[in-house]
Amino acid sequence: MSLSQHENELIDRMLAGDRVALARLITLAESRHSSLPAVLKRLDQLSERCYIIGITGPPGAGKSTITNKLIAHYRSLGKTVGVLAVDPSSPFSGGAILGDRIRMHDHSMDDGVFIRSISTRGTHGGISRASREIIKLFSAFGLDYVIVETVGVGQSELDVIRIADTVLVVLVPEAGDGVQTMKAGLMEIADIFVVNKCDREGANLITAEIKQIVSLKSPGKEWKQPVLMTSAARGEGIDKVADEIENHREFQEKTGRLRLKREVRREEEFSEIVKEAVEAAVSEKLSRKEVKKIYEKVKSGELDPYEGAELVLSKII
Ligand SMILES: Nc1nc2c(ncn2[C@@H]2O[C@H](COP(=O)(O)OP(=O)(O)O)[C@@H](O)[C@H]2O)c(=O)[nH]1
Ligand SMILES: [Mg+2]
């Protein structure tokens, strides 16, 4: 695991604030380039400096609009912001991403803001891993906040959102049935609920409904999930959202939860790396033909799966 001179220079430039170099490094992460482990190894000490905010919720709920307003908020405080828009299916030129670009266009000329979209298709299925690595690059670059936007459906998006330090779940009045949202598993991952489009009818109702569910589901919980109302298109309620993000951050710092979260994240990452290394060792020591033979035997029932696994292990150890 060593870096070429070219890659070392790229990192030096990125660390000196070169956005083009950052973009290139992100592309390495996206394409799972073989130099990536060495790049991340060199940056490890710098890779946990940013605060990560996850924003999830149904398509069209206003996640990008809220992101845009949060960027403005943090910029007004002199903080820098990275945005990772994770689109589960559509390719780069897809409509949703294009829409996001337009909505975030306000900040496209700002040096303190870096926006990147990635898609499942572009990352060979390893979207949560690529997201984590890109956030590390954002962190090493020196961005203060990273906002990860993802649609709240499906396992891979939930995996992505688990990377965040604070998770906002965005809902809208017309979604109507708050309980549905809870069923989708969003209740558990939300640190803050945001009912957006409060300029529309039904906002009070859904807000009350969610508040009730929160108080029923988490009596005596140390962190009571706030339920906030916004009208992001008009910029209303965003300051309160930012306040609650800071409250949640302070709460987690005070109680040691943030440290714990990061430890767990590091541990998971480590076991992934080990697993990958073992798989690489297996394919190095065992020829494809040999592996295939064992697979065939397991398939036909000549070997049971445990015997098969033992056989593979016995050949590499
Ligand atoms: N009426 C209303 N429309 C909004 C509000 N926030 C966002 N929108 C609109 O809702 C649409 C979807 O917003 P977007 O931020 O792209 O949603 P996302 O898919 O969750 O990222 C856009 O047309 C926004 O202009 C709001 O507070 N009120
Ligand atoms: Mg969006």
mmCIF file with all atom_site columns, N, CA and C in Angstrom, residues 293-315:
data_model
loop_
_atom_site.group_PDB
_atom_site.id
_atom_site.type_symbol
_atom_site.label_atom_id
_atom_site.label_alt_id
_atom_site.label_comp_id
_atom_site.label_asym_id
_atom_site.label_entity_id
_atom_site.label_seq_id
_atom_site.pdbx_PDB_ins_code
_atom_site.Cartn_x
_atom_site.Cartn_y
_atom_site.Cartn_z
_atom_site.occupancy
_atom_site.B_iso_or_equiv
_atom_site.pdbx_formal_charge
_atom_site.auth_seq_id
_atom_site.auth_comp_id
_atom_site.auth_asym_id
_atom_site.auth_atom_id
_atom_site.pdbx_PDB_model_num
ATOM 1  N N  . LYS A 1 293 ? -14.466 -25.496 -7.876 1.00 0.00 ? 293 LYS A N  1
ATOM 2  C CA . LYS A 1 293 ? -14.679 -26.919 -7.621 1.00 0.00 ? 293 LYS A CA 1
ATOM 3  C C  . LYS A 1 293 ? -15.406 -27.108 -6.276 1.00 0.00 ? 293 LYS A C  1
ATOM 4  N N  . ILE A 1 294 ? -14.928 -26.371 -5.268 1.00 0.00 ? 294 ILE A N  1
ATOM 5  C CA . ILE A 1 294 ? -15.560 -26.480 -3.945 1.00 0.00 ? 294 ILE A CA 1
ATOM 6  C C  . ILE A 1 294 ? -17.002 -25.999 -4.005 1.00 0.00 ? 294 ILE A C  1
ATOM 7  N N  . TYR A 1 295 ? -17.215 -24.883 -4.686 1.00 0.00 ? 295 TYR A N  1
ATOM 8  C CA . TYR A 1 295 ? -18.578 -24.359 -4.836 1.00 0.00 ? 295 TYR A CA 1
ATOM 9  C C  . TYR A 1 295 ? -19.489 -25.394 -5.495 1.00 0.00 ? 295 TYR A C  1
ATOM 10 N N  . GLU A 1 296 ? -18.958 -26.031 -6.528 1.00 0.00 ? 296 GLU A N  1
ATOM 11 C CA . GLU A 1 296 ? -19.750 -27.038 -7.244 1.00 0.00 ? 296 GLU A CA 1
ATOM 12 C C  . GLU A 1 296 ? -20.148 -28.180 -6.324 1.00 0.00 ? 296 GLU A C  1
ATOM 13 N N  . LYS A 1 297 ? -19.161 -28.603 -5.510 1.00 0.00 ? 297 LYS A N  1
ATOM 14 C CA . LYS A 1 297 ? -19.433 -29.717 -4.602 1.00 0.00 ? 297 LYS A CA 1
ATOM 15 C C  . LYS A 1 297 ? -20.489 -29.351 -3.559 1.00 0.00 ? 297 LYS A C  1
ATOM 16 N N  . VAL A 1 298 ? -20.416 -28.100 -3.091 1.00 0.00 ? 298 VAL A N  1
ATOM 17 C CA . VAL A 1 298 ? -21.419 -27.651 -2.113 1.00 0.00 ? 298 VAL A CA 1
ATOM 18 C C  . VAL A 1 298 ? -22.783 -27.594 -2.799 1.00 0.00 ? 298 VAL A C  1
ATOM 19 N N  . LYS A 1 299 ? -22.758 -27.085 -4.031 1.00 0.00 ? 299 LYS A N  1
ATOM 20 C CA . LYS A 1 299 ? -23.998 -26.927 -4.785 1.00 0.00 ? 299 LYS A CA 1
ATOM 21 C C  . LYS A 1 299 ? -24.693 -28.269 -4.992 1.00 0.00 ? 299 LYS A C  1
ATOM 22 N N  . SER A 1 300 ? -23.914 -29.267 -5.345 1.00 0.00 ? 300 SER A N  1
ATOM 23 C CA . SER A 1 300 ? -24.501 -30.580 -5.647 1.00 0.00 ? 300 SER A CA 1
ATOM 24 C C  . SER A 1 300 ? -24.836 -31.379 -4.386 1.00 0.00 ? 300 SER A C  1
ATOM 25 N N  . GLY A 1 301 ? -24.379 -30.884 -3.246 1.00 0.00 ? 301 GLY A N  1
ATOM 26 C CA . GLY A 1 301 ? -24.689 -31.584 -2.004 1.00 0.00 ? 301 GLY A CA 1
ATOM 27 C C  . GLY A 1 301 ? -23.626 -32.592 -1.605 1.00 0.00 ? 301 GLY A C  1
ATOM 28 N N  . GLU A 1 302 ? -22.559 -32.694 -2.411 1.00 0.00 ? 302 GLU A N  1
ATOM 29 C CA . GLU A 1 302 ? -21.470 -33.615 -2.093 1.00 0.00 ? 302 GLU A CA 1
ATOM 30 C C  . GLU A 1 302 ? -20.772 -33.170 -0.805 1.00 0.00 ? 302 GLU A C  1
ATOM 31 N N  . LEU A 1 303 ? -20.708 -31.842 -0.627 1.00 0.00 ? 303 LEU A N  1
ATOM 32 C CA . LEU A 1 303 ? -20.181 -31.267 0.617  1.00 0.00 ? 303 LEU A CA 1
ATOM 33 C C  . LEU A 1 303 ? -21.271 -30.428 1.248  1.00 0.00 ? 303 LEU A C  1
ATOM 34 N N  . ASP A 1 304 ? -21.305 -30.406 2.599  1.00 0.00 ? 304 ASP A N  1
ATOM 35 C CA . ASP A 1 304 ? -22.223 -29.425 3.177  1.00 0.00 ? 304 ASP A CA 1
ATOM 36 C C  . ASP A 1 304 ? -21.475 -28.085 3.260  1.00 0.00 ? 304 ASP A C  1
ATOM 37 N N  . PRO A 1 305 ? -22.207 -26.992 3.396  1.00 0.00 ? 305 PRO A N  1
ATOM 38 C CA . PRO A 1 305 ? -21.565 -25.667 3.333  1.00 0.00 ? 305 PRO A CA 1
ATOM 39 C C  . PRO A 1 305 ? -20.473 -25.486 4.383  1.00 0.00 ? 305 PRO A C  1
ATOM 40 N N  . TYR A 1 306 ? -20.650 -26.117 5.530  1.00 0.00 ? 306 TYR A N  1
ATOM 41 C CA . TYR A 1 306 ? -19.636 -25.958 6.583  1.00 0.00 ? 306 TYR A CA 1
ATOM 42 C C  . TYR A 1 306 ? -18.344 -26.665 6.209  1.00 0.00 ? 306 TYR A C  1
ATOM 43 N N  . GLU A 1 307 ? -18.511 -27.869 5.656  1.00 0.00 ? 307 GLU A N  1
ATOM 44 C CA . GLU A 1 307 ? -17.322 -28.595 5.172  1.00 0.00 ? 307 GLU A CA 1
ATOM 45 C C  . GLU A 1 307 ? -16.624 -27.794 4.083  1.00 0.00 ? 307 GLU A C  1
ATOM 46 N N  . GLY A 1 308 ? -17.428 -27.212 3.219  1.00 0.00 ? 308 GLY A N  1
ATOM 47 C CA . GLY A 1 308 ? -16.870 -26.396 2.134  1.00 0.00 ? 308 GLY A CA 1
ATOM 48 C C  . GLY A 1 308 ? -16.045 -25.251 2.672  1.00 0.00 ? 308 GLY A C  1
ATOM 49 N N  . ALA A 1 309 ? -16.614 -24.547 3.673  1.00 0.00 ? 309 ALA A N  1
ATOM 50 C CA . ALA A 1 309 ? -15.917 -23.407 4.262  1.00 0.00 ? 309 ALA A CA 1
ATOM 51 C C  . ALA A 1 309 ? -14.626 -23.860 4.939  1.00 0.00 ? 309 ALA A C  1
ATOM 52 N N  . GLU A 1 310 ? -14.703 -25.001 5.632  1.00 0.00 ? 310 GLU A N  1
ATOM 53 C CA . GLU A 1 310 ? -13.500 -25.533 6.293  1.00 0.00 ? 310 GLU A CA 1
ATOM 54 C C  . GLU A 1 310 ? -12.411 -25.847 5.278  1.00 0.00 ? 310 GLU A C  1
ATOM 55 N N  . LEU A 1 311 ? -12.854 -26.395 4.175  1.00 0.00 ? 311 LEU A N  1
ATOM 56 C CA . LEU A 1 311 ? -11.915 -26.749 3.120  1.00 0.00 ? 311 LEU A CA 1
ATOM 57 C C  . LEU A 1 311 ? -11.206 -25.496 2.588  1.00 0.00 ? 311 LEU A C  1
ATOM 58 N N  . VAL A 1 312 ? -11.993 -24.444 2.347  1.00 0.00 ? 312 VAL A N  1
ATOM 59 C CA . VAL A 1 312 ? -11.411 -23.190 1.856  1.00 0.00 ? 312 VAL A CA 1
ATOM 60 C C  . VAL A 1 312 ? -10.402 -22.667 2.869  1.00 0.00 ? 312 VAL A C  1
ATOM 61 N N  . LEU A 1 313 ? -10.811 -22.647 4.138  1.00 0.00 ? 313 LEU A N  1
ATOM 62 C CA . LEU A 1 313 ? -9.916  -22.128 5.187  1.00 0.00 ? 313 LEU A CA 1
ATOM 63 C C  . LEU A 1 313 ? -8.641  -22.954 5.287  1.00 0.00 ? 313 LEU A C  1
ATOM 64 N N  . SER A 1 314 ? -8.811  -24.290 5.245  1.00 0.00 ? 314 SER A N  1
ATOM 65 C CA . SER A 1 314 ? -7.637  -25.155 5.402  1.00 0.00 ? 314 SER A CA 1
ATOM 66 C C  . SER A 1 314 ? -6.623  -24.905 4.294  1.00 0.00 ? 314 SER A C  1
ATOM 67 N N  . LYS A 1 315 ? -7.108  -24.453 3.161  1.00 0.00 ? 315 LYS A N  1
ATOM 68 C CA . LYS A 1 315 ? -6.180  -24.232 2.044  1.00 0.00 ? 315 LYS A CA 1
ATOM 69 C C  . LYS A 1 315 ? -5.413  -22.905 2.161  1.00 0.00 ? 315 LYS A C  1
#
